[in-house]
GROMACS .gro file of C-alpha atoms in nm:
model
  127
    1MET     CA    1   0.368   1.509   0.836
    2ARG     CA    2   0.229   1.162   0.773
    3GLN     CA    3   0.089   1.125   0.424
    4ILE     CA    4  -0.238   0.931   0.418
    5LYS     CA    5  -0.308   0.807   0.069
    6PHE     CA    6  -0.442   0.508  -0.115
    7ARG     CA    7  -0.391   0.331  -0.445
    8GLY     CA    8  -0.630   0.133  -0.661
    9LYS     CA    9  -0.658  -0.006  -1.013
   10LYS     CA   10  -0.862   0.203  -1.256
   11THR     CA   11  -1.178   0.029  -1.372
   12ASN     CA   12  -1.128   0.119  -1.738
   13THR     CA   13  -0.754   0.049  -1.783
   14GLY     CA   14  -0.639  -0.158  -1.486
   15LYS     CA   15  -0.356   0.089  -1.422
   16TRP     CA   16  -0.266   0.193  -1.068
   17VAL     CA   17  -0.353   0.543  -0.943
   18GLN     CA   18  -0.270   0.701  -0.608
   19GLY     CA   19  -0.441   0.970  -0.403
   20GLY     CA   20  -0.723   1.026  -0.158
   21ILE     CA   21  -1.022   0.795  -0.140
   22ALA     CA   22  -1.394   0.859  -0.182
   23PHE     CA   23  -1.702   0.637  -0.204
   24ASN     CA   24  -2.034   0.694  -0.379
   25GLU     CA   25  -2.285   0.418  -0.309
   26ASP     CA   26  -2.112   0.098  -0.427
   27ARG     CA   27  -1.846   0.277  -0.635
   28CYS     CA   28  -1.497   0.371  -0.520
   29PHE     CA   29  -1.284   0.662  -0.643
   30ILE     CA   30  -0.926   0.777  -0.600
   31ALA     CA   31  -0.913   1.157  -0.588
   32LEU     CA   32  -0.626   1.303  -0.786
   33CYS     CA   33  -0.518   1.662  -0.726
   34THR     CA   34  -0.448   1.857  -1.046
   35GLY     CA   35  -0.249   2.125  -0.863
   36TYR     CA   36  -0.216   2.305  -0.531
   37SER     CA   37  -0.558   2.350  -0.381
   38GLU     CA   38  -0.723   2.456  -0.060
   39LEU     CA   39  -0.928   2.173   0.088
   40THR     CA   40  -1.246   2.365   0.012
   41ASP     CA   41  -1.163   2.404  -0.359
   42VAL     CA   42  -1.288   2.071  -0.496
   43SER     CA   43  -1.263   2.194  -0.855
   44LYS     CA   44  -0.895   2.096  -0.859
   45PHE     CA   45  -0.965   1.733  -0.775
   46ILE     CA   46  -1.051   1.461  -1.026
   47GLY     CA   47  -1.215   1.139  -0.911
   48VAL     CA   48  -1.096   0.828  -1.094
   49GLU     CA   49  -1.311   0.519  -1.049
   50VAL     CA   50  -1.116   0.219  -0.921
   51ILE     CA   51  -1.191  -0.147  -0.853
   52PRO     CA   52  -1.281  -0.147  -0.480
   53GLU     CA   53  -1.111  -0.482  -0.409
   54THR     CA   54  -0.775  -0.340  -0.527
   55VAL     CA   55  -0.770  -0.040  -0.293
   56GLY     CA   56  -0.493  -0.042  -0.035
   57GLN     CA   57  -0.358   0.220   0.204
   58PHE     CA   58   0.000   0.350   0.201
   59THR     CA   59   0.186   0.213   0.505
   60TRP     CA   60   0.417   0.514   0.540
   61ILE     CA   61   0.710   0.281   0.478
   62CYS     CA   62   0.925   0.240   0.167
   63ASP     CA   63   1.123  -0.067   0.065
   64LYS     CA   64   1.501  -0.080   0.020
   65THR     CA   65   1.471   0.073  -0.330
   66GLY     CA   66   1.247   0.359  -0.214
   67LYS     CA   67   0.925   0.206  -0.350
   68GLU     CA   68   0.619   0.287  -0.139
   69ILE     CA   69   0.466  -0.011   0.042
   70TYR     CA   70   0.087  -0.045   0.029
   71GLU     CA   71  -0.164  -0.279   0.189
   72GLY     CA   72  -0.182  -0.588  -0.034
   73ASP     CA   73   0.183  -0.576  -0.140
   74ILE     CA   74   0.386  -0.897  -0.129
   75ILE     CA   75   0.705  -0.825   0.062
   76LYS     CA   76   1.031  -1.015   0.089
   77ILE     CA   77   1.191  -0.947   0.427
   78ARG     CA   78   1.522  -1.015   0.597
   79PHE     CA   79   1.537  -1.012   0.976
   80VAL     CA   80   1.789  -0.804   1.173
   81ASN     CA   81   2.078  -0.999   1.330
   82ASN     CA   82   1.924  -1.337   1.257
   83VAL     CA   83   2.151  -1.505   1.006
   84ASN     CA   84   1.994  -1.844   1.076
   85ILE     CA   85   1.642  -1.730   0.990
   86PRO     CA   86   1.566  -1.754   0.617
   87VAL     CA   87   1.423  -1.469   0.414
   88ASN     CA   88   1.049  -1.458   0.465
   89ILE     CA   89   0.772  -1.350   0.229
   90GLY     CA   90   0.447  -1.199   0.352
   91VAL     CA   91   0.150  -0.990   0.247
   92VAL     CA   92   0.097  -0.648   0.403
   93GLU     CA   93  -0.236  -0.641   0.587
   94PHE     CA   94  -0.412  -0.392   0.812
   95SER     CA   95  -0.500  -0.560   1.140
   96HIS     CA   96  -0.541  -0.455   1.504
   97GLY     CA   97  -0.491  -0.087   1.419
   98GLY     CA   98  -0.170  -0.125   1.221
   99PHE     CA   99   0.003  -0.279   0.922
  100LEU     CA  100   0.143  -0.631   0.965
  101LEU     CA  101   0.288  -0.903   0.747
  102ASN     CA  102   0.053  -1.202   0.741
  103ASN     CA  103   0.326  -1.471   0.734
  104SER     CA  104   0.547  -1.319   1.001
  105THR     CA  105   0.555  -1.365   1.376
  106VAL     CA  106   0.738  -1.033   1.419
  107ASN     CA  107   0.499  -0.742   1.456
  108SER     CA  108   0.733  -0.443   1.426
  109TYR     CA  109   0.898  -0.324   1.107
  110ARG     CA  110   1.200  -0.230   1.321
  111ASP     CA  111   1.275  -0.602   1.353
  112TYR     CA  112   1.351  -0.626   0.982
  113GLU     CA  113   1.675  -0.538   0.811
  114THR     CA  114   1.533  -0.497   0.461
  115PHE     CA  115   1.197  -0.494   0.287
  116GLU     CA  116   1.153  -0.551  -0.083
  117VAL     CA  117   0.823  -0.526  -0.272
  118ILE     CA  118   0.809  -0.825  -0.506
  119GLY     CA  119   0.446  -0.797  -0.617
  120ASN     CA  120   0.093  -0.755  -0.486
  121ILE     CA  121  -0.207  -0.979  -0.430
  122HIS     CA  122  -0.396  -0.831  -0.724
  123GLU     CA  123  -0.135  -0.914  -0.986
  124ASN     CA  124   0.061  -1.202  -0.829
  125LYS     CA  125  -0.203  -1.419  -0.662
  126ASP     CA  126   0.004  -1.738  -0.687
  127GLU     CA  127   0.316  -1.610  -0.509
   0.00000   0.00000   0.00000
């Protein structure tokens, strides 16, 4: 089953948290589950306030080391069977109903040999 989750930086510590997402007026929360729970049992969920601009969705893809790739991650990629094409770096973005790399002309992750998360736009703005 596809896991739909988000991550965001906590407002009080700046540390990343992952889970479901909820909004209350202009505030954004990541919902953390404290244990197995039926969807109707909200007592087992804790909402952690996060900085809205840092929220990104999980792409359902992991890099070559097994690290989950999220919207806003900076990715180093190597193309399949294209030894003459240099390694490319791009930012994962949600566009046209899917996740794409902003600096790449290839629109399918199947066209890449390897992905490697090397940072994210919230911590590595200059890369």
